[in-house]
Structures are given as C-alpha cells and as structure tokens.
C-alpha cells in the first residue's frame, strides 16, 4: 500500500449501509495526476496520485443533505469535468441529481431528475455511474421512481413524473438532449432502472444503449433516436419481492459494472478494493423469454447472467459474448426480427 487517507465516516442511520465513507468508485484523471472521489458528507476530493495529499482548493462541497442523499455510483471524468449521480440513502425523500464539477475552477452545477414540486426522487444510483458517448458527446443516466408529493399526488401520482424511471441523455452542460420512459412501465411498483446504462455499437443500428429495469426487462434504444422509444426489450427474469432483480449494471464486467467498486472501509478510507458481484436470490433457473437466443457461452464473471442463459434458447435470435459484454450479431437493423434493433419488439416498432 503506497498511501492511505482517512476521509471520515457517517454514523449508522439505517440498515442499508452500516456506516459508510467512500461508496462510489473513484475516477483517475491522467491530466492532473489526481484521484477524484466522493466522501460520506457530500464533498468531492482531489487527491494526488503519488502521495494521496489533497489538491489545493479541494474538497468541494456539492450537497449538504448527506443523511438523505448519497453518491452510490462511480464518478466519470469527461473533458475536464467530474460527473456523478446521487440517489436516496435509507429510502429517505430527496431529489435525485446529476452533478458536474469543473476540475479547473471547482464550479458546481446540477440537474434535478424530479423537482420538489413533483415530489422529488428519481435517484441515479447505479454502481457503474453515468455512461459517456464520445460519438454524441453525451452522458447517459437511468433513473429511479418519483416520490408522491406536490402536484404529483393522489390520483395524479405517477412514478415516472418529471424524468423518473427513464433513460436520459445529457449534454456536457447537463442540459437534457433526450429521454424515454418505456410505455409498458406504468405500475406503481418502484420500477427503477437498475444498475447503469451500457453503450455499444452495431454495424447497422449504430450506437445502442441498454438498461435493465426492476420489472425484469432489458431495454435497448438507438442513442440517435432515444425519444422514439426502445427498439426492443428482452425479459431476463420474473422478479418478485422474495427474488428481486440484481442491481448491478447491464454489463457486469469490471469495476463499476455490477461491482460496488470502492468498498466502504470502517473509517471511511479512500482505499478502494472490489467486492464480488452479489449472487441473485430466487430459483436456480430463470426463464428467458427473449424472442430467440442462441447458446453462446455466458460471461465468465457474471453469475446473474449465467442464470438468464440457463433458459431454453433457440438459434433465431443470436447473441455473442465477447469478454463479458453482450453483442448482437450483425443483421439488418430494420425489417428483421433476428436482432434487438429490429422493428418487431415487445415495446413496439421504432419510429421513422
């Protein structure tokens, strides 16, 4: 161990985390030779990679309601700014946000998922943090449910109020460029999008975003037409209260994808160590209701994925496992039912 820095630990306030310090996976910035991370008190630190010393002008406080709000997921660095989301701690009422901290100046800006006038909520809590598309120079977040409150109450209450239960495309300035709430997610069952969105590229379909929902479906969108809705959805499990869907990201490979990458230490240390992916509860066989799957080998390090692959697939819908990331095999994007990017899908056809 080269160095260790103590950043404090919040006292235990509920059973979710037995006192915590650093939970979101830190990010390394080669340009400044610094490690950026969020502590338990709503502060972002910039530590010298060689010594662990705090950089001048840091830490920067980004929020103060740290007994309600938490940086669950990984931090992301894009073009000189640190980006990250916040979700509820102990299921307490708060407003989910995406923050931007400019490294050069320490300036802080934020985007609110569901404003207080609509009840708040909409946490961004996936361990993998935000996804970044270099092709579109955009950040992608998936969000949780809105809370009841304000004008979003009574018979008018919707868990997808504001930008709740959506995939959202944000520009570097945190302005919304596009979003989508799948039409089939309507029940008031706490149907968050879990984990983090994953981006991949298809030869014909272009860039595709994939995200899991608590309803057990994997949704896929073309990033260039996010507002048109999912081009396909695949049932990966039938979650219940006794056997919920695992909350890792869509791709479970590597730090920040299905890994609570920076483990909480007893003293809130910045020392990061990976924890093993959680084993999903429930039956040993999870029926896969995707239109058609081939029997390619599942990712080696993903127990959650192995369960989904134990179904009885056939060869019509073919996926390949490259490392640990699912990749649909090349085929026409439109007019073919052999790809998730095809028009014929559970969530309806893509709009022209």
Coordinates of C-alpha atoms in Angstrom, one line a residue:
X1 CA 0.0 0.0 0.0
X2 CA 1.6 3.3 -1.1
X3 CA -0.7 5.6 0.9
X4 CA -4.0 5.8 2.8
X5 CA -6.2 8.8 3.5
X6 CA -9.0 9.0 6.1
X7 CA -12.0 11.0 4.8
X8 CA -14.5 10.4 7.6
X9 CA -17.4 8.1 8.2
X10 CA -21.1 8.9 8.7
X11 CA -22.7 7.3 11.7
X12 CA -25.1 4.4 11.1
X13 CA -28.6 5.8 10.5
X14 CA -30.2 2.7 8.9
X15 CA -29.7 -0.9 7.9
X16 CA -28.8 -0.1 4.2
X17 CA -25.1 0.6 5.0
X18 CA -23.6 0.1 8.4
X19 CA -21.9 3.4 8.5
X20 CA -20.0 4.4 5.3
X21 CA -17.3 6.5 3.9
X22 CA -16.5 6.1 0.2
X23 CA -19.1 4.1 -1.8
X24 CA -18.8 5.4 -5.4
X25 CA -15.8 4.1 -7.4
X26 CA -13.3 7.0 -7.7
X27 CA -12.0 8.2 -11.1
X28 CA -8.4 8.9 -12.1
X29 CA -7.6 12.0 -14.2
X30 CA -4.3 11.5 -16.1
X31 CA -4.2 15.2 -17.0
X32 CA -3.9 16.3 -13.4
X33 CA -2.4 13.1 -11.9
X34 CA -5.3 13.1 -9.4
X35 CA -7.9 10.7 -7.9
X36 CA -11.4 12.2 -7.6
X37 CA -13.9 10.7 -5.2
X38 CA -17.0 11.5 -3.1
X39 CA -17.0 11.1 0.6
X40 CA -19.9 10.5 3.0
X41 CA -20.6 14.2 3.5
X42 CA -21.3 15.4 0.0
X43 CA -17.8 16.5 -0.8
X44 CA -15.6 15.7 -3.8
X45 CA -11.9 15.3 -3.1
X46 CA -9.0 15.6 -5.5
X47 CA -6.0 13.5 -4.2
X48 CA -2.5 13.5 -5.6
X49 CA -2.0 10.0 -7.1
X50 CA 1.6 9.8 -5.9
X51 CA 1.1 10.9 -2.3
X52 CA -2.6 11.0 -1.5
X53 CA -2.4 14.7 -0.5
X54 CA -5.4 16.8 -1.1
X55 CA -5.0 19.2 -4.1
X56 CA -5.3 23.0 -3.3
X57 CA -8.8 24.2 -3.4
X58 CA -10.3 20.8 -2.6
X59 CA -12.5 19.3 -1.4
X60 CA -15.6 20.9 -3.0
X61 CA -19.0 20.6 -1.3
X62 CA -21.7 19.6 -3.8
X63 CA -24.6 18.9 -1.4
X64 CA -25.4 19.2 2.3
X65 CA -28.3 16.7 2.9
X66 CA -25.9 13.8 3.2
X67 CA -28.2 11.9 5.6
X68 CA -30.7 11.6 2.7
X69 CA -28.5 11.7 -0.4
X70 CA -25.6 9.6 -1.4
X71 CA -23.2 9.1 -4.3
X72 CA -23.8 5.4 -4.9
X73 CA -22.1 5.0 -8.3
X74 CA -18.8 5.6 -10.0
X75 CA -17.5 9.0 -10.9
X76 CA -16.9 9.9 -14.6
X77 CA -14.4 12.4 -16.0
X78 CA -15.1 14.0 -19.4
X79 CA -13.2 16.9 -20.9
X80 CA -12.0 18.4 -17.6
X81 CA -15.2 17.9 -15.5
X82 CA -16.2 15.2 -13.0
X83 CA -19.8 13.9 -13.4
X84 CA -21.8 11.7 -11.0
X85 CA -25.3 11.0 -9.8
X86 CA -27.0 10.8 -6.4
X87 CA -29.7 8.6 -5.0
X88 CA -31.6 8.2 -1.8
X89 CA -29.9 7.0 1.3
X90 CA -32.1 4.9 3.6
X91 CA -35.0 5.4 1.2
X92 CA -35.5 8.9 2.5
X93 CA -37.1 11.6 0.5
X94 CA -34.6 13.6 -1.6
X95 CA -34.2 14.9 -5.1
X96 CA -32.1 12.7 -7.4
X97 CA -29.4 14.7 -9.3
X98 CA -26.6 14.6 -11.7
X99 CA -23.7 16.8 -10.7
X100 CA -20.8 18.4 -12.7
X101 CA -17.7 19.7 -11.0
X102 CA -15.3 21.5 -13.3
X103 CA -11.7 20.5 -12.3
X104 CA -10.0 23.8 -13.2
X105 CA -12.3 26.0 -11.2
X106 CA -14.2 23.8 -8.8
X107 CA -17.5 25.3 -10.2
X108 CA -20.5 23.1 -9.4
X109 CA -23.7 22.7 -11.5
X110 CA -26.5 20.2 -11.2
X111 CA -29.5 18.7 -13.0
X112 CA -32.6 17.6 -11.0
X113 CA -34.3 14.4 -12.1
X114 CA -37.7 15.1 -10.3
X115 CA -38.1 18.6 -8.8
X116 CA -39.7 19.0 -5.4
X117 CA -42.9 20.4 -7.0
X118 CA -43.4 16.9 -8.4
X119 CA -42.5 15.1 -5.2
X120 CA -38.7 14.6 -5.8
X121 CA -37.0 11.3 -6.1
X122 CA -35.7 9.8 -9.3
X123 CA -32.4 8.7 -7.9
X124 CA -29.4 7.9 -10.1
X125 CA -27.9 5.0 -8.1
X126 CA -26.3 2.5 -10.4
X127 CA -22.9 1.3 -9.3
X128 CA -21.4 1.9 -12.7
X129 CA -22.3 5.6 -12.7
X130 CA -23.0 7.5 -15.9
X131 CA -22.2 6.3 -19.4
X132 CA -20.5 8.6 -21.9
X133 CA -20.8 8.6 -25.7
X134 CA -17.9 10.1 -27.5
X135 CA -19.8 9.9 -30.8
X136 CA -22.6 12.2 -29.4
X137 CA -20.6 13.9 -26.7
X138 CA -23.4 13.0 -24.3
X139 CA -23.8 11.4 -20.9
X140 CA -26.5 8.8 -20.2
X141 CA -28.2 8.1 -16.9
X142 CA -31.0 5.8 -15.9
X143 CA -33.3 6.9 -13.0
X144 CA -35.5 5.6 -10.3
X145 CA -39.1 6.4 -9.4
X146 CA -40.5 9.8 -8.4
X147 CA -42.0 10.2 -4.9
X148 CA -45.5 11.3 -4.2
X149 CA -45.8 15.0 -3.3
X150 CA -46.6 18.5 -4.6
X151 CA -48.7 18.3 -7.7
X152 CA -47.8 14.7 -8.2
X153 CA -50.2 13.4 -5.6
X154 CA -53.4 11.4 -5.2
X155 CA -54.9 10.2 -8.4
X156 CA -52.4 12.2 -10.3
X157 CA -49.4 10.4 -8.8
X158 CA -47.1 8.9 -11.3
X159 CA -43.8 7.3 -10.5
X160 CA -42.5 8.4 -13.9
X161 CA -43.2 12.1 -13.2
X162 CA -40.5 14.5 -14.3
X163 CA -37.6 12.3 -15.5
X164 CA -38.4 9.4 -13.2
X165 CA -38.0 5.9 -14.4
X166 CA -36.3 6.9 -17.6
X167 CA -33.1 6.8 -19.6
X168 CA -31.9 10.4 -20.1
X169 CA -29.3 11.9 -22.5
X170 CA -27.5 14.9 -21.1
X171 CA -25.0 17.3 -22.7
X172 CA -21.7 18.2 -21.0
X173 CA -23.6 21.3 -19.6
X174 CA -26.2 18.9 -18.1
X175 CA -29.0 20.1 -20.5
X176 CA -31.4 17.4 -21.4
X177 CA -31.0 16.3 -25.0
X178 CA -33.4 13.4 -25.0
X179 CA -35.2 10.9 -22.8
X180 CA -37.6 8.0 -22.8
X181 CA -39.9 6.2 -20.4
X182 CA -41.0 2.9 -21.9
X183 CA -44.8 2.8 -22.3
X184 CA -45.2 -0.6 -20.6
X185 CA -43.7 0.7 -17.3
X186 CA -46.8 2.1 -15.7
X187 CA -47.5 0.3 -12.4
X188 CA -46.7 2.0 -9.0
X189 CA -44.2 -0.8 -8.0
X190 CA -41.0 1.1 -7.5
X191 CA -39.9 0.2 -11.1
X192 CA -36.5 1.9 -11.1
X193 CA -34.0 1.4 -13.8
X194 CA -31.2 -0.6 -12.0
X195 CA -27.5 -0.5 -12.4
X196 CA -26.1 1.7 -15.1
X197 CA -26.7 2.1 -18.9
X198 CA -24.3 0.4 -21.2
X199 CA -23.4 1.7 -24.7
X200 CA -22.3 -0.5 -27.6
X201 CA -22.1 -0.1 -31.4
X202 CA -23.8 -2.2 -34.1
X203 CA -22.7 -2.3 -37.7
X204 CA -26.2 -1.2 -39.0
X205 CA -28.1 0.1 -36.0
X206 CA -25.3 2.5 -34.9
X207 CA -24.8 3.2 -31.2
X208 CA -27.2 1.4 -28.9
X209 CA -27.9 2.0 -25.2
X210 CA -29.1 -0.9 -23.0
X211 CA -30.5 -0.7 -19.5
X212 CA -32.3 -3.0 -17.0
X213 CA -35.5 -2.3 -15.2
X214 CA -36.8 -3.8 -12.0
X215 CA -39.6 -5.4 -14.0
X216 CA -37.0 -7.9 -15.3
X217 CA -36.7 -6.5 -18.8
X218 CA -33.6 -5.3 -20.7
X219 CA -34.5 -2.4 -22.9
X220 CA -32.5 -1.2 -25.9
X221 CA -32.6 2.2 -27.6
X222 CA -30.7 3.8 -30.5
X223 CA -28.9 6.7 -29.0
X224 CA -29.6 8.9 -32.0
X225 CA -33.4 8.4 -31.6
X226 CA -33.8 8.0 -27.9
X227 CA -37.2 9.7 -27.7
X228 CA -38.6 7.3 -30.2
X229 CA -38.6 4.6 -27.6
X230 CA -37.0 1.2 -27.2
X231 CA -36.3 -0.7 -30.4
X232 CA -36.5 -3.9 -28.4
X233 CA -36.9 -5.4 -24.9
X234 CA -35.9 -8.8 -23.6
X235 CA -37.3 -10.5 -20.5
X236 CA -34.3 -11.7 -18.4
X237 CA -36.2 -12.6 -15.2
X238 CA -39.5 -12.5 -13.5
X239 CA -38.6 -10.7 -10.3
X240 CA -40.7 -10.8 -7.1
X241 CA -40.2 -9.3 -3.6
X242 CA -38.7 -12.6 -2.5
X243 CA -36.4 -12.8 -5.5
X244 CA -35.6 -9.2 -6.7
X245 CA -33.6 -8.4 -9.8
X246 CA -29.9 -7.9 -9.0
X247 CA -28.9 -4.2 -9.1
X248 CA -25.6 -4.5 -10.9
X249 CA -25.2 -2.7 -14.2
X250 CA -26.3 -4.2 -17.5
X251 CA -22.7 -5.4 -18.3
X252 CA -21.2 -6.9 -15.2
X253 CA -17.6 -6.9 -16.3
X254 CA -15.0 -4.9 -14.4
X255 CA -15.1 -2.2 -11.8
X256 CA -18.2 -0.1 -11.8
X257 CA -20.2 -2.7 -13.7
X258 CA -22.0 -4.9 -11.2
X259 CA -19.2 -4.2 -8.7
X260 CA -19.5 -1.9 -5.8
X261 CA -16.1 -0.8 -6.8
X262 CA -14.9 1.2 -3.9
X263 CA -15.7 -0.8 -0.8
X264 CA -16.6 1.1 2.3
X265 CA -13.9 0.8 5.0
X266 CA -14.5 1.1 8.7
X267 CA -13.0 4.5 8.8
X268 CA -14.2 6.0 5.5
X269 CA -10.9 5.4 3.8
X270 CA -10.2 6.3 0.2
X271 CA -8.5 2.9 -0.3
X272 CA -10.6 1.1 -2.9
X273 CA -11.0 -2.6 -3.1
X274 CA -13.5 -4.5 -5.3
X275 CA -16.2 -6.7 -3.8
X276 CA -17.6 -9.7 -5.6
X277 CA -20.8 -9.3 -7.5
X278 CA -23.9 -10.3 -5.5
X279 CA -25.5 -13.6 -6.2
X280 CA -29.1 -13.2 -7.2
X281 CA -31.7 -14.8 -4.9
X282 CA -34.6 -16.9 -6.1
X283 CA -34.8 -20.1 -8.1
X284 CA -31.8 -21.7 -9.8
X285 CA -33.4 -21.4 -13.2
X286 CA -34.6 -18.1 -14.6
X287 CA -36.8 -18.5 -17.7
X288 CA -35.6 -16.4 -20.6
X289 CA -38.4 -15.0 -22.6
X290 CA -36.4 -13.2 -25.2
X291 CA -37.7 -13.8 -28.7
X292 CA -34.9 -16.2 -29.5
X293 CA -31.4 -16.7 -28.2
X294 CA -28.5 -18.9 -29.2
X295 CA -26.5 -21.0 -26.8
X296 CA -23.3 -18.9 -26.7
X297 CA -21.3 -19.1 -23.6
X298 CA -22.3 -16.7 -20.8
X299 CA -19.8 -14.2 -19.4
X300 CA -17.3 -15.9 -17.1
X301 CA -17.6 -13.5 -14.2
X302 CA -21.4 -12.9 -14.2
X303 CA -23.4 -15.3 -12.1
X304 CA -26.5 -13.2 -12.7
X305 CA -26.1 -13.6 -16.5
X306 CA -25.5 -17.3 -16.2
X307 CA -28.9 -17.7 -14.7
X308 CA -30.5 -16.0 -17.6
X309 CA -28.6 -18.1 -20.1
X310 CA -29.9 -21.3 -18.5
X311 CA -33.2 -21.0 -20.3
X312 CA -34.0 -22.9 -23.4
X313 CA -32.8 -20.6 -26.2
X314 CA -33.0 -21.4 -29.9
X315 CA -30.9 -20.2 -32.8
X316 CA -33.1 -17.5 -34.3
X317 CA -32.1 -14.6 -32.0
X318 CA -28.3 -14.8 -31.8
X319 CA -26.2 -13.0 -29.3
X320 CA -22.4 -13.4 -28.8
X321 CA -20.5 -13.0 -25.6
X322 CA -17.3 -11.0 -26.3
X323 CA -15.5 -10.9 -23.0
X324 CA -18.3 -10.1 -20.7
X325 CA -20.4 -7.7 -22.9
X326 CA -23.3 -8.9 -24.9
X327 CA -23.1 -8.1 -28.6
X328 CA -25.9 -8.7 -31.1
X329 CA -24.7 -10.3 -34.3
X330 CA -24.8 -8.1 -37.4
X331 CA -28.0 -8.2 -39.3
X332 CA -30.4 -5.6 -40.9
X333 CA -31.5 -3.1 -38.2
X334 CA -35.0 -2.6 -39.6
X335 CA -37.3 -5.2 -41.0
X336 CA -35.6 -8.2 -39.3
X337 CA -36.8 -10.0 -36.2
X338 CA -33.4 -11.5 -35.6
X339 CA -31.9 -8.5 -33.7
X340 CA -32.8 -6.5 -30.7
X341 CA -32.6 -3.5 -33.0
X342 CA -35.4 -4.8 -35.2
X343 CA -38.8 -3.1 -35.5
X344 CA -40.7 -6.1 -34.2
X345 CA -40.3 -5.9 -30.4
X346 CA -42.3 -6.1 -27.3
X347 CA -42.0 -2.3 -26.8
X348 CA -43.3 -1.5 -30.3
X349 CA -41.5 -0.6 -33.5
X350 CA -39.0 2.2 -33.8
X351 CA -40.5 5.3 -35.4
X352 CA -39.2 6.6 -38.7

